[in-house]
């Protein structure tokens, strides 16, 4: 049995019919494409190239199996906080897409939760198949189903149009960052 970072049943809360965007060829969380499966991150995904996939998005550095397992365990034990999802090409046994929903617990808005989408990536080889769109739409709807009062994400200005198709809009806030490590 697979060890998932969150229970797969959580993905069944997604009301796909309420999505904001249209998909070709019946693409959905239950049907991401031929030989593809959309699911939570599994402990076994270290061996399926999950960390390598992330390196197409940003600098990852060397991540050992032990480090991966420790971080996986930490995320899993933070019940209801980390929803790391992946798309696997089951024919190749390879993770080809991933995105994360982080649910922050707040005191504001009557102790509500805020959702943040992060680390959206689709393998260079699989781009143009609406998989990034699927990842963002599914996590946006999951955040709504989990009761988040708002969803947010950070992106470059050139990606605004893509994210606006899911109902996101620039809010005029300016983010600042301070890095302590590369």
Tab-separated table of C-alpha atoms in Angstrom:
chain	number	residue	atom	x	y	z
A	1	UNK	CA	0.000	0.000	0.000
A	2	UNK	CA	1.249	3.475	-0.889
A	3	UNK	CA	2.172	5.926	1.846
A	4	UNK	CA	0.668	9.262	0.784
A	5	UNK	CA	1.423	12.726	2.194
A	6	UNK	CA	-2.344	13.229	2.631
A	7	UNK	CA	-5.326	10.877	2.256
A	8	UNK	CA	-6.309	10.413	-1.421
A	9	UNK	CA	-9.960	10.714	-0.368
A	10	UNK	CA	-9.381	14.464	0.091
A	11	UNK	CA	-9.182	14.819	-3.697
A	12	UNK	CA	-12.724	13.467	-3.956
A	13	UNK	CA	-13.916	16.675	-2.243
A	14	UNK	CA	-13.106	18.587	-5.425
A	15	UNK	CA	-16.300	19.672	-7.196
A	16	UNK	CA	-14.899	19.495	-10.710
A	17	UNK	CA	-18.153	20.726	-12.287
A	18	UNK	CA	-17.641	24.112	-10.590
A	19	UNK	CA	-14.313	24.719	-12.368
A	20	UNK	CA	-13.688	28.054	-14.073
A	21	UNK	CA	-11.738	26.785	-17.076
A	22	UNK	CA	-12.468	24.426	-19.933
A	23	UNK	CA	-10.433	21.344	-20.780
A	24	UNK	CA	-10.000	19.509	-24.070
A	25	UNK	CA	-10.510	15.768	-24.403
A	26	UNK	CA	-12.306	15.335	-21.062
A	27	UNK	CA	-9.173	16.081	-19.015
A	28	UNK	CA	-9.986	15.938	-15.284
A	29	UNK	CA	-8.406	14.798	-12.002
A	30	UNK	CA	-9.800	11.309	-12.609
A	31	UNK	CA	-8.657	11.382	-16.259
A	32	UNK	CA	-5.483	13.475	-16.682
A	33	UNK	CA	-4.520	11.720	-19.917
A	34	UNK	CA	-3.427	8.391	-21.321
A	35	UNK	CA	-1.248	6.458	-18.843
A	36	UNK	CA	-1.392	9.396	-16.401
A	37	UNK	CA	-2.635	9.394	-12.797
A	38	UNK	CA	-3.297	12.430	-10.581
A	39	UNK	CA	-2.770	11.697	-6.887
A	40	UNK	CA	-1.107	12.787	-3.624
A	41	UNK	CA	2.678	12.631	-3.331
A	42	UNK	CA	3.826	9.180	-2.233
A	43	UNK	CA	6.887	8.172	-0.255
A	44	UNK	CA	7.945	6.105	-3.280
A	45	UNK	CA	8.001	9.171	-5.539
A	46	UNK	CA	11.603	9.854	-4.585
A	47	UNK	CA	12.480	6.970	-6.922
A	48	UNK	CA	10.123	8.286	-9.616
A	49	UNK	CA	11.966	11.558	-10.180
A	50	UNK	CA	9.905	13.951	-8.041
A	51	UNK	CA	12.935	15.917	-6.827
A	52	UNK	CA	14.431	16.008	-10.334
A	53	UNK	CA	11.159	17.414	-11.661
A	54	UNK	CA	11.305	20.252	-9.128
A	55	UNK	CA	14.721	21.187	-10.504
A	56	UNK	CA	12.965	22.271	-13.726
A	57	UNK	CA	11.200	24.903	-11.596
A	58	UNK	CA	13.911	26.181	-9.271
A	59	UNK	CA	17.199	25.389	-7.580
A	60	UNK	CA	16.699	22.244	-5.490
A	61	UNK	CA	20.191	21.168	-4.469
A	62	UNK	CA	21.131	17.665	-3.446
A	63	UNK	CA	18.283	15.928	-1.607
A	64	UNK	CA	19.098	12.491	-0.199
A	65	UNK	CA	16.507	9.757	0.269
A	66	UNK	CA	16.831	10.262	4.036
A	67	UNK	CA	16.156	14.015	3.726
A	68	UNK	CA	13.188	13.358	1.434
A	69	UNK	CA	11.699	10.803	3.825
A	70	UNK	CA	12.179	13.113	6.818
A	71	UNK	CA	10.504	16.052	5.040
A	72	UNK	CA	7.720	13.783	3.749
A	73	UNK	CA	7.059	12.530	7.282
A	74	UNK	CA	7.033	16.073	8.656
A	75	UNK	CA	4.548	17.228	6.013
A	76	UNK	CA	2.344	14.179	6.510
A	77	UNK	CA	2.225	14.699	10.283
A	78	UNK	CA	1.061	18.314	9.759
A	79	UNK	CA	-2.477	17.082	9.141
A	80	UNK	CA	-4.480	19.290	6.824
A	81	UNK	CA	-1.609	21.625	5.955
A	82	UNK	CA	0.309	20.175	2.986
A	83	UNK	CA	-1.483	18.889	-0.085
A	84	UNK	CA	1.343	17.960	-2.448
A	85	UNK	CA	-0.127	16.502	-5.620
A	86	UNK	CA	1.601	14.804	-8.521
A	87	UNK	CA	0.845	13.484	-11.961
A	88	UNK	CA	2.545	10.177	-12.685
A	89	UNK	CA	3.144	8.592	-16.062
A	90	UNK	CA	2.390	5.054	-14.893
A	91	UNK	CA	3.831	3.494	-18.034
A	92	UNK	CA	7.229	5.069	-17.321
A	93	UNK	CA	6.934	5.130	-13.508
A	94	UNK	CA	7.855	8.817	-13.591
A	95	UNK	CA	6.459	11.920	-11.875
A	96	UNK	CA	5.829	14.413	-14.671
A	97	UNK	CA	3.829	17.114	-12.888
A	98	UNK	CA	3.400	18.477	-9.374
A	99	UNK	CA	1.810	21.282	-7.396
A	100	UNK	CA	1.284	22.041	-3.716
A	101	UNK	CA	-1.581	23.553	-1.755
A	102	UNK	CA	-0.487	24.866	1.645
A	103	UNK	CA	-3.365	25.566	4.031
A	104	UNK	CA	-2.501	28.198	6.634
A	105	UNK	CA	-4.556	28.364	9.810
A	106	UNK	CA	-5.402	31.954	10.745
A	107	UNK	CA	-6.945	33.849	13.636
A	108	UNK	CA	-8.431	36.405	11.257
A	109	UNK	CA	-11.747	35.883	9.468
A	110	UNK	CA	-13.132	33.956	12.466
A	111	UNK	CA	-10.187	31.547	12.626
A	112	UNK	CA	-10.415	30.738	8.937
A	113	UNK	CA	-7.859	29.096	6.670
A	114	UNK	CA	-6.036	30.573	3.702
A	115	UNK	CA	-4.791	28.467	0.816
A	116	UNK	CA	-1.586	29.085	-1.127
A	117	UNK	CA	-0.646	27.306	-4.318
A	118	UNK	CA	3.074	26.742	-4.742
A	119	UNK	CA	5.628	24.815	-6.776
A	120	UNK	CA	3.517	24.223	-9.897
A	121	UNK	CA	5.612	22.342	-12.443
A	122	UNK	CA	5.051	20.131	-15.476
A	123	UNK	CA	7.953	18.313	-17.103
A	124	UNK	CA	9.239	20.028	-20.243
A	125	UNK	CA	8.363	16.896	-22.225
A	126	UNK	CA	4.684	16.970	-21.159
A	127	UNK	CA	3.911	20.676	-21.561
A	128	UNK	CA	1.006	21.721	-23.771
A	129	UNK	CA	-1.249	18.896	-22.542
A	130	UNK	CA	-3.219	21.075	-20.062
A	131	UNK	CA	-1.552	19.397	-17.076
A	132	UNK	CA	-0.468	22.656	-15.406
A	133	UNK	CA	-4.009	23.885	-15.861
A	134	UNK	CA	-5.308	20.677	-14.263
A	135	UNK	CA	-2.955	21.002	-11.284
A	136	UNK	CA	-3.936	24.623	-10.560
A	137	UNK	CA	-7.671	24.126	-11.106
A	138	UNK	CA	-7.822	20.993	-8.946
A	139	UNK	CA	-5.917	22.585	-6.045
A	140	UNK	CA	-7.982	25.777	-6.260
A	141	UNK	CA	-11.167	23.724	-5.991
A	142	UNK	CA	-9.647	21.623	-3.195
A	143	UNK	CA	-8.875	24.801	-1.245
A	144	UNK	CA	-12.476	25.890	-1.669
A	145	UNK	CA	-13.748	22.464	-0.566
A	146	UNK	CA	-11.490	22.598	2.505
A	147	UNK	CA	-13.093	25.906	3.512
A	148	UNK	CA	-10.287	28.341	2.704
A	149	UNK	CA	-11.598	31.915	2.811
A	150	UNK	CA	-9.168	32.860	0.031
A	151	UNK	CA	-6.569	31.352	-2.234
A	152	UNK	CA	-3.386	33.040	-3.371
A	153	UNK	CA	-0.257	32.358	-5.340
A	154	UNK	CA	2.833	34.223	-6.401
A	155	UNK	CA	3.695	34.426	-10.070
A	156	UNK	CA	5.533	36.506	-12.607
A	157	UNK	CA	3.558	39.207	-14.377
A	158	UNK	CA	3.843	37.333	-17.674
A	159	UNK	CA	1.828	34.478	-16.095
A	160	UNK	CA	-1.084	36.674	-14.932
A	161	UNK	CA	-3.308	35.715	-17.880
A	162	UNK	CA	-2.861	31.998	-17.183
A	163	UNK	CA	-3.848	32.339	-13.513
A	164	UNK	CA	-6.662	34.790	-14.262
A	165	UNK	CA	-8.359	31.977	-16.217
A	166	UNK	CA	-8.936	30.242	-12.852
A	167	UNK	CA	-10.436	33.326	-11.223
A	168	UNK	CA	-7.255	34.734	-9.682
A	169	UNK	CA	-6.635	38.456	-9.997
A	170	UNK	CA	-3.732	40.756	-9.182
A	171	UNK	CA	-4.478	42.404	-5.842
A	172	UNK	CA	-1.996	45.236	-6.021
A	173	UNK	CA	0.045	43.951	-3.114
A	174	UNK	CA	3.764	44.057	-3.532
A	175	UNK	CA	5.654	41.141	-2.107
A	176	UNK	CA	9.092	41.517	-0.694
A	177	UNK	CA	11.550	38.751	-0.052
A	178	UNK	CA	14.690	38.220	1.960
A	179	UNK	CA	16.752	35.135	1.131
A	180	UNK	CA	19.038	33.523	3.671
A	181	UNK	CA	20.184	30.729	1.340
A	182	UNK	CA	20.187	30.166	-2.417
